[in-house]
Amino acid sequence: MKMENVVAIALALFLSPIVGGVVAGIDRKITARLQGRYGPPILQPFYDVMKLIGKESMIVNLWQILCAYVYLVAAILTVVLLALQSDLLLIFFVLAVGGVFLVIGALAAQSPYSQIGAQRELIQMLTYEPLLILVFVSIYLVTGSYKISEILKFQEPLLIPLALMYIVLGYALTIKLRKSPFDISTSHHAHQEIVKGVLTEYSGPYLAIIEIAHWYETVFVLGICALFWHTNVYIMVLLVVLTYLAEIIIDNVCARLTWRWMLGYVWSAGLLLSFANYTWIYVR
Amino acid sequence: MIPKKLLNKSRVKSPWLIHFDCGSCNGCDIEVLACLTPLYDVERFGILNVGNPKHADILVVTGTVNHRNQKALKNVYDQMPEPKVVVAIGACGSTGGIFREAYNVVGGVDQVIPVDSYVPGCAPKPERIIDGIVLALEKLAEKGKRVDEGIFERLAGTREAISAR
């Protein structure tokens, strides 16, 4: 264990939830302003999570507890692996395991809302996972490695040869952040036609765990975005901020759409963009 | 794990409410939903209108309780994790209103579950409703302290049980 690795792990563990929570708070504030409202304080997500931890724990069965914890551990692990500059494919599989456990937890309860939410979550995973793999493979084709430590040695920013793949990553990002038009399994907006989808049967402390895991995941997906301009820190930050702002605007101008539309549109657009970008990599 | 002072502050700053319509004429419902509009924007106080009793802290009930929907009301109340408070909105929610003597009406919400704050009016203004919810938040903080000590109020909310307390 090198000293810098210990520092990287500590930063990933303790800084990520703070950054993720503040990002969520700013998100809610900007969303409110876009809707002509004043909006909650920036620290609102932290109040929400602390309140949930203080609530009585009501569970349907023990599977839910296990699944909430595994989801949290998987989310933390993705951020830690990212901070340790590990392998993109390994990170991808850890992310998938976390997602699957969230679904299992929802399926463990008999509520029709959480059952439907779980099915929709699976379809969302089916939609974004191939695209994410295509993005990682394209990074490999350009840099010759899946290891982030090797990718960071690459001379030019990845956004230049992989501009279209960044848009494809944007689709995966929108689904992962649970933003409209893809917030079909559950949403951060209060009311929905399937109550709260995947999260319907999670309550109190376990909902808090899932919310904290979601903060980690937010940091993780923004970290993947940051990879696309690793040569200059200022432009990297600018890119991530602009990407997140674009997400908020998309969230506010789109309606929630059906899973059929999501699957058809995202796969066709994503595959077309990937095909064009892969061709571009080869002819360059 | 979390300091008790901070925990109680969080409870007051992040009340999620579920709105249950017992037998309302929709007058009160519209006023409750008006609180969410940009003009009043209760999200300023961290209040979210959730559709799930398992996530809610405040149960906002409008309309009279009748023999049919009292089971549903009780069910929604029982699904909420402690600490929780109940706000009865409007004349009907508070006492049964003009329907009080009807053959099918049980009366106000407090006939079925314990009510923490009453908002009179027919229909009450959104400002009034917000006031009623703020009043209920003080009770939520008190109940939160009891939950921190491990005391849960699992009493059925009949009038006898409330007067026995």
Short mmCIF file of N, CA, C and O in Angstrom, two decimals, chain B residues 77-164:
data_model
loop_
_atom_site.label_atom_id
_atom_site.label_comp_id
_atom_site.label_asym_id
_atom_site.label_seq_id
_atom_site.Cartn_x
_atom_site.Cartn_y
_atom_site.Cartn_z
N TYR B 77 -52.01 5.40 7.87
CA TYR B 77 -51.36 5.90 9.09
C TYR B 77 -50.42 4.85 9.67
O TYR B 77 -49.30 5.16 10.07
N ASP B 78 -50.88 3.59 9.68
CA ASP B 78 -50.06 2.52 10.27
C ASP B 78 -48.79 2.24 9.46
O ASP B 78 -47.82 1.73 10.00
N GLN B 79 -48.82 2.55 8.17
CA GLN B 79 -47.64 2.29 7.33
C GLN B 79 -46.55 3.33 7.48
O GLN B 79 -45.45 3.15 6.98
N MET B 80 -46.86 4.43 8.17
CA MET B 80 -45.84 5.49 8.31
C MET B 80 -44.91 5.17 9.47
O MET B 80 -45.37 4.89 10.57
N PRO B 81 -43.58 5.20 9.23
CA PRO B 81 -42.65 4.96 10.33
C PRO B 81 -42.65 6.15 11.30
O PRO B 81 -42.83 7.28 10.88
N GLU B 82 -42.46 5.86 12.59
CA GLU B 82 -42.37 6.94 13.59
C GLU B 82 -41.06 7.71 13.41
O GLU B 82 -40.10 7.13 12.91
N PRO B 83 -40.96 8.98 13.82
CA PRO B 83 -42.00 9.85 14.34
C PRO B 83 -42.90 10.37 13.22
O PRO B 83 -42.42 10.64 12.14
N LYS B 84 -44.19 10.47 13.51
CA LYS B 84 -45.13 10.95 12.50
C LYS B 84 -46.19 11.84 13.14
O LYS B 84 -46.49 11.68 14.33
N VAL B 85 -46.71 12.77 12.37
CA VAL B 85 -47.79 13.63 12.87
C VAL B 85 -48.92 13.68 11.84
O VAL B 85 -48.71 13.38 10.67
N VAL B 86 -50.09 14.06 12.32
CA VAL B 86 -51.27 14.12 11.46
C VAL B 86 -51.85 15.53 11.49
O VAL B 86 -51.98 16.13 12.56
N VAL B 87 -52.16 16.05 10.33
CA VAL B 87 -52.82 17.36 10.23
C VAL B 87 -54.19 17.16 9.59
O VAL B 87 -54.29 16.57 8.51
N ALA B 88 -55.23 17.61 10.28
CA ALA B 88 -56.58 17.52 9.72
C ALA B 88 -56.92 18.86 9.07
O ALA B 88 -56.83 19.90 9.71
N ILE B 89 -57.27 18.82 7.78
CA ILE B 89 -57.49 20.05 7.02
C ILE B 89 -58.99 20.31 6.85
O ILE B 89 -59.74 19.40 6.48
N GLY B 90 -59.39 21.55 7.11
CA GLY B 90 -60.74 21.99 6.81
C GLY B 90 -61.76 21.61 7.87
O GLY B 90 -61.48 20.84 8.78
N ALA B 91 -62.95 22.15 7.73
CA ALA B 91 -64.03 21.87 8.69
C ALA B 91 -64.36 20.39 8.72
O ALA B 91 -64.56 19.80 9.78
N CYS B 92 -64.38 19.76 7.55
CA CYS B 92 -64.75 18.34 7.48
C CYS B 92 -63.69 17.47 8.16
O CYS B 92 -64.02 16.55 8.91
N GLY B 93 -62.43 17.73 7.88
CA GLY B 93 -61.36 16.94 8.48
C GLY B 93 -61.32 17.12 9.99
O GLY B 93 -60.99 16.18 10.72
N SER B 94 -61.64 18.33 10.46
CA SER B 94 -61.56 18.60 11.89
C SER B 94 -62.72 17.97 12.67
O SER B 94 -62.52 17.35 13.71
N THR B 95 -63.93 18.13 12.16
CA THR B 95 -65.10 17.69 12.94
C THR B 95 -66.11 16.87 12.16
O THR B 95 -67.00 16.26 12.74
N GLY B 96 -66.00 16.88 10.86
CA GLY B 96 -67.06 16.28 10.05
C GLY B 96 -67.82 17.34 9.27
O GLY B 96 -68.54 17.03 8.33
N GLY B 97 -67.66 18.60 9.69
CA GLY B 97 -68.25 19.73 8.96
C GLY B 97 -69.75 19.61 8.79
O GLY B 97 -70.45 19.12 9.69
N ILE B 98 -70.23 20.03 7.63
CA ILE B 98 -71.69 20.01 7.43
C ILE B 98 -72.22 18.60 7.21
O ILE B 98 -73.41 18.37 7.23
N PHE B 99 -71.32 17.65 7.01
CA PHE B 99 -71.75 16.26 6.80
C PHE B 99 -71.78 15.47 8.10
O PHE B 99 -72.04 14.27 8.09
N ARG B 100 -71.51 16.15 9.19
CA ARG B 100 -71.32 15.47 10.48
C ARG B 100 -72.49 14.56 10.84
O ARG B 100 -72.28 13.46 11.35
N GLU B 101 -73.73 15.00 10.55
CA GLU B 101 -74.91 14.23 10.97
C GLU B 101 -75.34 13.20 9.92
O GLU B 101 -76.31 12.49 10.13
N ALA B 102 -74.61 13.13 8.79
CA ALA B 102 -75.02 12.20 7.74
C ALA B 102 -74.88 10.76 8.21
O ALA B 102 -74.02 10.45 9.05
N TYR B 103 -75.74 9.87 7.69
CA TYR B 103 -75.78 8.49 8.20
C TYR B 103 -74.49 7.73 7.96
O TYR B 103 -74.18 6.77 8.65
N ASN B 104 -73.73 8.13 6.92
CA ASN B 104 -72.54 7.35 6.57
C ASN B 104 -71.26 7.92 7.14
O ASN B 104 -70.19 7.37 6.92
N VAL B 105 -71.37 9.05 7.89
CA VAL B 105 -70.16 9.75 8.30
C VAL B 105 -69.76 9.40 9.72
O VAL B 105 -70.61 9.38 10.62
N VAL B 106 -68.49 9.08 9.92
CA VAL B 106 -67.98 8.79 11.26
C VAL B 106 -67.71 10.11 11.99
O VAL B 106 -67.90 10.23 13.18
N GLY B 107 -67.20 11.11 11.25
CA GLY B 107 -66.91 12.42 11.85
C GLY B 107 -65.55 12.90 11.41
O GLY B 107 -65.13 12.63 10.29
N GLY B 108 -64.85 13.61 12.31
CA GLY B 108 -63.52 14.14 11.99
C GLY B 108 -62.48 13.04 11.93
O GLY B 108 -62.74 11.89 12.30
N VAL B 109 -61.28 13.43 11.52
CA VAL B 109 -60.18 12.47 11.41
C VAL B 109 -59.81 11.89 12.77
O VAL B 109 -59.40 10.74 12.89
N ASP B 110 -60.02 12.72 13.84
CA ASP B 110 -59.59 12.27 15.18
C ASP B 110 -60.46 11.15 15.74
O ASP B 110 -60.19 10.64 16.82
N GLN B 111 -61.51 10.77 15.02
CA GLN B 111 -62.28 9.59 15.44
C GLN B 111 -61.53 8.30 15.13
O GLN B 111 -61.82 7.26 15.70
N VAL B 112 -60.58 8.37 14.21
CA VAL B 112 -59.89 7.16 13.74
C VAL B 112 -58.43 7.14 14.14
O VAL B 112 -57.92 6.13 14.62
N ILE B 113 -57.74 8.25 13.93
CA ILE B 113 -56.31 8.32 14.28
C ILE B 113 -56.05 9.60 15.07
O ILE B 113 -56.82 10.55 14.96
N PRO B 114 -54.99 9.63 15.90
CA PRO B 114 -54.71 10.84 16.68
C PRO B 114 -54.29 12.00 15.77
O PRO B 114 -53.44 11.82 14.90
N VAL B 115 -54.90 13.17 15.99
CA VAL B 115 -54.59 14.34 15.16
C VAL B 115 -53.73 15.31 15.97
O VAL B 115 -53.98 15.53 17.16
N ASP B 116 -52.69 15.86 15.34
CA ASP B 116 -51.79 16.77 16.05
C ASP B 116 -52.08 18.23 15.79
O ASP B 116 -51.79 19.08 16.60
N SER B 117 -52.61 18.55 14.60
CA SER B 117 -53.00 19.95 14.40
C SER B 117 -54.20 20.04 13.48
O SER B 117 -54.35 19.24 12.55
N TYR B 118 -55.06 20.98 13.82
CA TYR B 118 -56.30 21.17 13.07
C TYR B 118 -56.21 22.47 12.29
O TYR B 118 -55.74 23.48 12.80
N VAL B 119 -56.67 22.44 11.03
CA VAL B 119 -56.71 23.67 10.23
C VAL B 119 -58.17 23.93 9.88
O VAL B 119 -58.71 23.30 8.98
N PRO B 120 -58.84 24.83 10.62
CA PRO B 120 -60.24 25.09 10.32
C PRO B 120 -60.39 25.90 9.03
O PRO B 120 -59.43 26.48 8.54
N GLY B 121 -61.59 25.94 8.51
CA GLY B 121 -61.86 26.73 7.31
C GLY B 121 -62.56 25.89 6.28
O GLY B 121 -62.51 24.67 6.33
N CYS B 122 -63.25 26.57 5.35
CA CYS B 122 -63.99 25.82 4.33
C CYS B 122 -63.97 26.59 3.03
O CYS B 122 -64.86 27.36 2.80
N ALA B 123 -62.95 26.46 2.22
CA ALA B 123 -61.72 25.74 2.48
C ALA B 123 -60.68 26.69 3.09
O ALA B 123 -60.73 27.89 2.82
N PRO B 124 -59.75 26.18 3.90
CA PRO B 124 -58.69 27.05 4.45
C PRO B 124 -57.77 27.56 3.35
O PRO B 124 -57.56 26.88 2.35
N LYS B 125 -57.22 28.77 3.58
CA LYS B 125 -56.28 29.31 2.59
C LYS B 125 -54.95 28.54 2.68
O LYS B 125 -54.63 27.98 3.73
N PRO B 126 -54.18 28.53 1.60
CA PRO B 126 -52.88 27.87 1.63
C PRO B 126 -51.99 28.37 2.77
O PRO B 126 -51.28 27.57 3.40
N GLU B 127 -52.03 29.68 3.08
CA GLU B 127 -51.22 30.21 4.20
C GLU B 127 -51.61 29.51 5.50
O GLU B 127 -50.77 29.16 6.32
N ARG B 128 -52.90 29.33 5.67
CA ARG B 128 -53.44 28.66 6.86
C ARG B 128 -52.91 27.23 6.94
O ARG B 128 -52.52 26.75 8.01
N ILE B 129 -52.95 26.55 5.79
CA ILE B 129 -52.50 25.15 5.76
C ILE B 129 -51.02 25.07 6.12
O ILE B 129 -50.60 24.22 6.91
N ILE B 130 -50.22 26.01 5.57
CA ILE B 130 -48.79 26.03 5.88
C ILE B 130 -48.60 26.27 7.38
O ILE B 130 -47.78 25.62 8.02
N ASP B 131 -49.40 27.19 7.96
CA ASP B 131 -49.33 27.43 9.41
C ASP B 131 -49.62 26.16 10.19
O ASP B 131 -48.94 25.84 11.16
N GLY B 132 -50.65 25.43 9.76
CA GLY B 132 -51.01 24.19 10.44
C GLY B 132 -49.90 23.17 10.39
O GLY B 132 -49.65 22.45 11.37
N ILE B 133 -49.22 23.11 9.25
CA ILE B 133 -48.13 22.15 9.11
C ILE B 133 -46.94 22.57 9.96
O ILE B 133 -46.29 21.73 10.59
N VAL B 134 -46.66 23.88 10.02
CA VAL B 134 -45.57 24.37 10.87
C VAL B 134 -45.85 24.05 12.34
O VAL B 134 -44.96 23.65 13.09
N LEU B 135 -47.12 24.19 12.73
CA LEU B 135 -47.52 23.83 14.10
C LEU B 135 -47.27 22.34 14.36
O LEU B 135 -46.76 21.96 15.42
N ALA B 136 -47.59 21.53 13.35
CA ALA B 136 -47.39 20.08 13.50
C ALA B 136 -45.90 19.74 13.59
O ALA B 136 -45.53 18.75 14.22
N LEU B 137 -45.05 20.58 12.96
CA LEU B 137 -43.61 20.32 13.00
C LEU B 137 -43.06 20.40 14.42
O LEU B 137 -42.15 19.64 14.77
N GLU B 138 -43.61 21.31 15.24
CA GLU B 138 -43.18 21.39 16.65
C GLU B 138 -43.46 20.07 17.35
O GLU B 138 -42.65 19.56 18.12
N LYS B 139 -44.65 19.52 17.05
CA LYS B 139 -45.01 18.23 17.65
C LYS B 139 -44.10 17.12 17.13
O LYS B 139 -43.75 16.19 17.86
N LEU B 140 -43.72 17.25 15.84
CA LEU B 140 -42.83 16.24 15.24
C LEU B 140 -41.50 16.21 15.97
O LEU B 140 -40.96 15.14 16.25
N ALA B 141 -41.00 17.40 16.33
CA ALA B 141 -39.73 17.47 17.07
C ALA B 141 -39.88 16.81 18.44
O ALA B 141 -39.00 16.06 18.87
N GLU B 142 -41.01 17.08 19.11
CA GLU B 142 -41.25 16.44 20.42
C GLU B 142 -41.29 14.92 20.29
O GLU B 142 -40.67 14.20 21.07
N LYS B 143 -42.04 14.46 19.30
CA LYS B 143 -42.17 13.00 19.11
C LYS B 143 -40.84 12.39 18.74
O LYS B 143 -40.54 11.26 19.11
N GLY B 144 -40.05 13.16 17.97
CA GLY B 144 -38.72 12.69 17.58
C GLY B 144 -37.86 12.43 18.80
O GLY B 144 -37.14 11.43 18.86
N LYS B 145 -37.96 13.32 19.80
CA LYS B 145 -37.19 13.12 21.04
C LYS B 145 -37.60 11.82 21.70
O LYS B 145 -36.77 11.08 22.22
N ARG B 146 -38.91 11.54 21.69
CA ARG B 146 -39.39 10.30 22.33
C ARG B 146 -38.89 9.07 21.56
O ARG B 146 -38.54 8.07 22.17
N VAL B 147 -38.87 9.19 20.21
CA VAL B 147 -38.38 8.06 19.41
C VAL B 147 -36.90 7.82 19.69
O VAL B 147 -36.45 6.68 19.78
N ASP B 148 -36.13 8.91 19.88
CA ASP B 148 -34.71 8.78 20.21
C ASP B 148 -34.51 8.05 21.53
O ASP B 148 -33.51 7.37 21.73
N GLU B 149 -35.48 8.21 22.44
CA GLU B 149 -35.40 7.48 23.72
C GLU B 149 -35.95 6.06 23.59
O GLU B 149 -35.95 5.30 24.55
N GLY B 150 -36.46 5.74 22.39
CA GLY B 150 -36.96 4.38 22.17
C GLY B 150 -38.41 4.19 22.55
O GLY B 150 -38.86 3.07 22.78
N ILE B 151 -39.16 5.30 22.68
CA ILE B 151 -40.58 5.19 23.01
C ILE B 151 -41.40 5.36 21.73
O ILE B 151 -41.33 6.41 21.09
N PHE B 152 -42.13 4.34 21.35
CA PHE B 152 -42.95 4.43 20.15
C PHE B 152 -44.43 4.42 20.53
O PHE B 152 -44.84 3.66 21.40
N GLU B 153 -45.17 5.30 19.90
CA GLU B 153 -46.60 5.37 20.22
C GLU B 153 -47.36 4.45 19.30
O GLU B 153 -47.69 4.79 18.19
N ARG B 154 -47.62 3.26 19.79
CA ARG B 154 -48.32 2.30 18.94
C ARG B 154 -49.77 2.15 19.37
O ARG B 154 -50.34 1.07 19.32
N LEU B 155 -50.34 3.25 19.88
CA LEU B 155 -51.72 3.20 20.34
C LEU B 155 -52.66 3.39 19.17
O LEU B 155 -52.39 4.20 18.29
N ALA B 156 -53.73 2.66 19.16
CA ALA B 156 -54.76 2.92 18.16
C ALA B 156 -55.36 4.29 18.45
O ALA B 156 -55.47 4.69 19.61
N GLY B 157 -55.70 5.00 17.41
CA GLY B 157 -56.08 6.39 17.59
C GLY B 157 -57.54 6.63 17.87
O GLY B 157 -58.11 7.59 17.39
N THR B 158 -58.17 5.77 18.62
CA THR B 158 -59.57 6.05 18.94
C THR B 158 -59.64 7.17 19.97
O THR B 158 -58.65 7.48 20.64
N ARG B 159 -60.76 7.77 20.09
CA ARG B 159 -60.92 8.89 21.02
C ARG B 159 -60.65 8.44 22.46
O ARG B 159 -60.01 9.15 23.23
N GLU B 160 -61.08 7.22 22.81
CA GLU B 160 -60.86 6.71 24.17
C GLU B 160 -59.36 6.60 24.45
O GLU B 160 -58.89 6.98 25.51
N ALA B 161 -58.65 6.06 23.48
CA ALA B 161 -57.22 5.86 23.67
C ALA B 161 -56.51 7.20 23.85
O ALA B 161 -55.60 7.33 24.67
N ILE B 162 -56.95 8.21 23.08
CA ILE B 162 -56.32 9.52 23.17
C ILE B 162 -56.60 10.15 24.53
O ILE B 162 -55.71 10.69 25.19
N SER B 163 -57.86 10.06 24.99
CA SER B 163 -58.19 10.67 26.29
C SER B 163 -57.54 9.89 27.43
O SER B 163 -57.25 10.46 28.48
N ALA B 164 -57.27 8.59 27.21
CA ALA B 164 -56.61 7.79 28.25
C ALA B 164 -55.15 8.18 28.41
O ALA B 164 -54.55 7.95 29.44
#
